[in-house]
């Protein structure tokens, strides 16, 4: 894997660690918050990020 890809995946790892620390401080009520009725909640956005990171992880392992 080239150094650029390694740098990108390292940055993703750092961001996941930071986001995990923030999420640990969020209440269930805050996770359910939806800014507008037709917009995603914080929990739904986090689920979306998990799917993206799972796909990125699969690429990294390949």
The first five atom37 places (N, CA, C, CB, O) and aatype in JSON, in Angstrom:
{
  "aatype": [20, 20, 20, 20, 20, 20, 20, 20, 20, 20, 20, 20, 20, 20, 20, 20, 20, 20, 20, 20, 20, 20, 20, 20, 20, 20, 20, 20, 20, 20, 20, 20, 20, 20, 20, 20, 20, 20, 20, 20, 20, 20, 20, 20, 20, 20, 20, 20, 20, 20, 20, 20, 20, 20, 20, 20, 20, 20, 20, 20, 20, 20],
  "atom_mask": [
    [1, 1, 1, 1, 1],
    [1, 1, 1, 1, 1],
    [1, 1, 1, 1, 1],
    [1, 1, 1, 1, 1],
    [1, 1, 1, 1, 1],
    [1, 1, 1, 1, 1],
    [1, 1, 1, 1, 1],
    [1, 1, 1, 1, 1],
    [1, 1, 1, 1, 1],
    [1, 1, 1, 1, 1],
    [1, 1, 1, 1, 1],
    [1, 1, 1, 1, 1],
    [1, 1, 1, 1, 1],
    [1, 1, 1, 1, 1],
    [1, 1, 1, 1, 1],
    [1, 1, 1, 1, 1],
    [1, 1, 1, 1, 1],
    [1, 1, 1, 1, 1],
    [1, 1, 1, 1, 1],
    [1, 1, 1, 1, 1],
    [1, 1, 1, 1, 1],
    [1, 1, 1, 1, 1],
    [1, 1, 1, 1, 1],
    [1, 1, 1, 1, 1],
    [1, 1, 1, 1, 1],
    [1, 1, 1, 1, 1],
    [1, 1, 1, 1, 1],
    [1, 1, 1, 1, 1],
    [1, 1, 1, 1, 1],
    [1, 1, 1, 1, 1],
    [1, 1, 1, 1, 1],
    [1, 1, 1, 1, 1],
    [1, 1, 1, 1, 1],
    [1, 1, 1, 1, 1],
    [1, 1, 1, 1, 1],
    [1, 1, 1, 1, 1],
    [1, 1, 1, 1, 1],
    [1, 1, 1, 1, 1],
    [1, 1, 1, 1, 1],
    [1, 1, 1, 1, 1],
    [1, 1, 1, 1, 1],
    [1, 1, 1, 1, 1],
    [1, 1, 1, 1, 1],
    [1, 1, 1, 1, 1],
    [1, 1, 1, 1, 1],
    [1, 1, 1, 1, 1],
    [1, 1, 1, 1, 1],
    [1, 1, 1, 1, 1],
    [1, 1, 1, 1, 1],
    [1, 1, 1, 1, 1],
    [1, 1, 1, 1, 1],
    [1, 1, 1, 1, 1],
    [1, 1, 1, 1, 1],
    [1, 1, 1, 1, 1],
    [1, 1, 1, 1, 1],
    [1, 1, 1, 1, 1],
    [1, 1, 1, 1, 1],
    [1, 1, 1, 1, 1],
    [1, 1, 1, 1, 1],
    [1, 1, 1, 1, 1],
    [1, 1, 1, 1, 1],
    [1, 1, 1, 1, 1]
  ],
  "atom_positions": [
    [[0.86, -1.18, 0.0], [0.0, 0.0, 0.0], [0.9, 1.23, 0.0], [-0.98, 0.0, 1.24], [1.91, 1.27, 0.7]],
    [[0.54, 2.23, -0.78], [1.39, 3.41, -0.86], [1.23, 4.3, 0.38], [1.06, 4.21, -2.13], [0.27, 4.16, 1.14]],
    [[2.17, 5.18, 0.57], [2.2, 6.0, 1.78], [1.0, 6.93, 1.89], [3.48, 6.82, 1.81], [0.56, 7.25, 2.99]],
    [[0.45, 7.37, 0.75], [-0.73, 8.24, 0.79], [-1.92, 7.49, 1.39], [-1.08, 8.77, -0.62], [-2.63, 8.02, 2.24]],
    [[-2.14, 6.27, 0.95], [-3.24, 5.46, 1.49], [-3.04, 5.2, 2.98], [-3.36, 4.13, 0.73], [-3.99, 5.29, 3.75]],
    [[-1.83, 4.88, 3.37], [-1.54, 4.67, 4.79], [-1.85, 5.92, 5.6], [-0.08, 4.25, 4.99], [-2.39, 5.82, 6.71]],
    [[-1.51, 7.07, 5.07], [-1.78, 8.34, 5.76], [-3.29, 8.55, 5.9], [-1.13, 9.52, 5.0], [-3.76, 8.96, 6.96]],
    [[-4.04, 8.27, 4.86], [-5.5, 8.44, 4.89], [-6.11, 7.51, 5.92], [-6.11, 8.17, 3.5], [-6.92, 7.94, 6.74]],
    [[-5.72, 6.24, 5.91], [-6.28, 5.29, 6.86], [-5.86, 5.61, 8.29], [-5.87, 3.88, 6.5], [-6.63, 5.38, 9.22]],
    [[-4.67, 6.13, 8.48], [-4.25, 6.55, 9.81], [-5.11, 7.72, 10.29], [-2.76, 6.96, 9.8], [-5.5, 7.75, 11.46]],
    [[-5.42, 8.64, 9.42], [-6.26, 9.78, 9.79], [-7.67, 9.32, 10.13], [-6.3, 10.82, 8.65], [-8.29, 9.83, 11.06]],
    [[-8.17, 8.36, 9.39], [-9.49, 7.79, 9.7], [-9.46, 7.18, 11.1], [-9.91, 6.72, 8.64], [-10.39, 7.37, 11.88]],
    [[-8.4, 6.45, 11.41], [-8.26, 5.83, 12.73], [-8.27, 6.88, 13.83], [-6.98, 5.01, 12.8], [-8.95, 6.71, 14.84]],
    [[-7.53, 7.94, 13.66], [-7.49, 9.03, 14.64], [-8.87, 9.65, 14.82], [-6.47, 10.11, 14.21], [-9.3, 9.93, 15.94]],
    [[-9.57, 9.86, 13.71], [-10.91, 10.45, 13.78], [-11.89, 9.53, 14.49], [-11.42, 10.77, 12.38], [-12.75, 9.99, 15.24]],
    [[-11.77, 8.23, 14.26], [-12.65, 7.27, 14.94], [-12.4, 7.32, 16.45], [-12.42, 5.83, 14.4], [-13.35, 7.31, 17.23]],
    [[-11.16, 7.39, 16.85], [-10.84, 7.47, 18.28], [-11.43, 8.75, 18.89], [-9.31, 7.43, 18.51], [-12.0, 8.71, 19.98]],
    [[-11.3, 9.86, 18.21], [-11.83, 11.13, 18.69], [-13.36, 11.08, 18.77], [-11.39, 12.28, 17.79], [-13.95, 11.52, 19.76]],
    [[-13.98, 10.55, 17.75], [-15.44, 10.46, 17.72], [-15.96, 9.52, 18.8], [-15.92, 9.98, 16.35], [-16.99, 9.79, 19.41]],
    [[-15.25, 8.44, 19.05], [-15.64, 7.51, 20.11], [-15.62, 8.2, 21.47], [-14.7, 6.29, 20.13], [-16.53, 8.01, 22.27]],
    [[-14.6, 8.99, 21.73], [-14.51, 9.73, 22.99], [-15.68, 10.7, 23.15], [-13.18, 10.49, 23.08], [-16.24, 10.85, 24.24]],
    [[-16.05, 11.35, 22.07], [-17.18, 12.3, 22.11], [-18.49, 11.56, 22.31], [-17.24, 13.13, 20.81], [-19.32, 11.98, 23.12]],
    [[-18.69, 10.46, 21.59], [-19.94, 9.7, 21.69], [-20.16, 9.17, 23.09], [-19.93, 8.53, 20.69], [-21.3, 9.1, 23.56]],
    [[-19.1, 8.8, 23.76], [-19.23, 8.28, 25.12], [-19.82, 9.31, 26.09], [-17.88, 7.83, 25.63], [-20.28, 8.95, 27.17]],
    [[-19.8, 10.57, 25.71], [-20.34, 11.63, 26.55], [-21.76, 12.04, 26.16], [-19.44, 12.84, 26.49], [-22.36, 12.88, 26.83]],
    [[-22.3, 11.46, 25.1], [-23.61, 11.85, 24.58], [-24.7, 10.98, 25.21], [-23.64, 11.74, 23.04], [-24.54, 9.76, 25.33]],
    [[-25.8, 11.6, 25.59], [-26.92, 10.86, 26.17], [-27.77, 10.24, 25.06], [-27.79, 11.78, 27.06], [-27.66, 10.62, 23.89]],
    [[-28.62, 9.29, 25.45], [-29.53, 8.68, 24.47], [-30.49, 9.72, 23.9], [-30.33, 7.52, 25.11], [-30.85, 9.66, 22.73]],
    [[-30.88, 10.66, 24.73], [-31.77, 11.73, 24.26], [-31.08, 12.57, 23.19], [-32.22, 12.63, 25.44], [-31.68, 12.94, 22.18]],
    [[-29.82, 12.87, 23.41], [-29.06, 13.64, 22.42], [-28.86, 12.84, 21.14], [-27.69, 14.06, 23.0], [-28.9, 13.41, 20.05]],
    [[-28.64, 11.54, 21.26], [-28.48, 10.7, 20.07], [-29.75, 10.7, 19.22], [-28.12, 9.27, 20.47], [-29.69, 10.62, 17.99]],
    [[-30.9, 10.78, 19.87], [-32.18, 10.74, 19.16], [-32.56, 12.09, 18.57], [-33.28, 10.27, 20.09], [-33.53, 12.2, 17.83]],
    [[-31.79, 13.13, 18.91], [-32.12, 14.49, 18.44], [-32.15, 14.54, 16.91], [-31.1, 15.5, 18.98], [-31.25, 14.05, 16.24]],
    [[-33.2, 15.15, 16.4], [-33.4, 15.33, 14.97], [-33.64, 16.83, 14.75], [-34.61, 14.44, 14.42], [-34.66, 17.35, 15.21]],
    [[-32.73, 17.54, 14.07], [-32.87, 19.0, 13.93], [-34.16, 19.44, 13.24], [-31.69, 19.54, 13.17], [-34.73, 20.48, 13.57]],
    [[-34.6, 18.65, 12.31], [-35.87, 18.88, 11.6], [-36.52, 17.53, 11.37], [-35.65, 19.65, 10.23], [-35.81, 16.52, 11.28]],
    [[-37.84, 17.47, 11.28], [-38.51, 16.17, 11.13], [-38.0, 15.31, 9.97], [-39.97, 16.4, 10.96], [-38.01, 14.09, 10.08]],
    [[-37.58, 15.92, 8.9], [-37.14, 15.16, 7.72], [-35.62, 14.95, 7.67], [-37.59, 15.86, 6.47], [-35.1, 14.44, 6.68]],
    [[-34.92, 15.34, 8.72], [-33.46, 15.18, 8.77], [-33.09, 13.99, 9.65], [-32.79, 16.47, 9.3], [-33.89, 13.56, 10.49]],
    [[-31.91, 13.47, 9.46], [-31.45, 12.32, 10.24], [-31.08, 12.73, 11.66], [-30.24, 11.66, 9.56], [-30.65, 13.85, 11.92]],
    [[-31.27, 11.78, 12.57], [-30.86, 12.0, 13.97], [-29.35, 11.81, 14.05], [-31.62, 11.03, 14.95], [-28.72, 11.31, 13.12]],
    [[-28.79, 12.2, 15.18], [-27.36, 12.0, 15.4], [-27.05, 10.51, 15.36], [-26.91, 12.62, 16.75], [-26.03, 10.1, 14.8]],
    [[-27.91, 9.69, 15.95], [-27.7, 8.25, 15.94], [-27.7, 7.69, 14.52], [-28.77, 7.55, 16.79], [-26.87, 6.85, 14.18]],
    [[-28.6, 8.15, 13.69], [-28.65, 7.69, 12.3], [-27.39, 8.11, 11.53], [-29.9, 8.25, 11.6], [-26.89, 7.35, 10.71]],
    [[-26.9, 9.31, 11.81], [-25.66, 9.76, 11.16], [-24.48, 8.9, 11.6], [-25.4, 11.24, 11.48], [-23.61, 8.56, 10.79]],
    [[-24.44, 8.56, 12.88], [-23.36, 7.71, 13.38], [-23.43, 6.31, 12.77], [-23.42, 7.62, 14.91], [-22.4, 5.71, 12.46]],
    [[-24.63, 5.79, 12.6], [-24.79, 4.48, 11.96], [-24.27, 4.54, 10.52], [-26.28, 4.02, 11.98], [-23.62, 3.6, 10.05]],
    [[-24.55, 5.62, 9.84], [-24.06, 5.81, 8.47], [-22.53, 5.84, 8.45], [-24.63, 7.12, 7.87], [-21.91, 5.22, 7.58]],
    [[-21.93, 6.56, 9.39], [-20.47, 6.61, 9.47], [-19.89, 5.22, 9.73], [-20.03, 7.57, 10.58], [-18.85, 4.87, 9.17]],
    [[-20.55, 4.44, 10.56], [-20.07, 3.08, 10.84], [-20.05, 2.24, 9.57], [-20.96, 2.41, 11.9], [-19.11, 1.47, 9.36]],
    [[-21.06, 2.38, 8.75], [-21.09, 1.63, 7.49], [-19.93, 2.04, 6.58], [-22.43, 1.84, 6.77], [-19.28, 1.2, 5.96]],
    [[-19.7, 3.33, 6.5], [-18.61, 3.84, 5.67], [-17.26, 3.35, 6.18], [-18.63, 5.38, 5.63], [-16.41, 2.91, 5.4]],
    [[-17.07, 3.41, 7.5], [-15.8, 2.99, 8.08], [-15.6, 1.49, 7.96], [-15.72, 3.4, 9.54], [-14.47, 1.01, 7.8]],
    [[-16.67, 0.75, 8.02], [-16.58, -0.7, 7.82], [-16.1, -1.01, 6.4], [-17.94, -1.37, 8.1], [-15.26, -1.89, 6.2]],
    [[-16.65, -0.3, 5.44], [-16.22, -0.49, 4.05], [-14.76, -0.08, 3.88], [-17.11, 0.33, 3.1], [-14.0, -0.77, 3.19]],
    [[-14.37, 1.02, 4.5], [-12.98, 1.47, 4.4], [-12.04, 0.46, 5.04], [-12.81, 2.86, 5.06], [-10.94, 0.21, 4.53]],
    [[-12.47, -0.11, 6.14], [-11.66, -1.11, 6.83], [-11.46, -2.35, 5.94], [-12.32, -1.51, 8.16], [-10.37, -2.93, 5.9]],
    [[-12.52, -2.73, 5.25], [-12.42, -3.88, 4.33], [-11.41, -3.6, 3.22], [-13.81, -4.21, 3.72], [-10.66, -4.49, 2.83]],
    [[-11.41, -2.38, 2.72], [-10.45, -2.02, 1.67], [-9.03, -2.04, 2.2], [-10.76, -0.65, 1.09], [-8.11, -2.46, 1.5]],
    [[-8.85, -1.58, 3.43], [-7.52, -1.51, 4.02], [-6.94, -2.92, 4.21], [-7.57, -0.77, 5.36], [-5.75, -3.13, 4.01]],
    [[-7.81, -3.87, 4.59], [-7.36, -5.24, 4.83], [-7.08, -5.99, 3.53], [-8.4, -5.99, 5.65], [-6.37, -7.0, 3.53]],
    [[-7.64, -5.5, 2.44], [-7.49, -6.21, 1.15], [-6.09, -6.08, 0.58], [-8.49, -5.69, 0.14], [-5.81, -6.62, -0.49]]
  ]
}
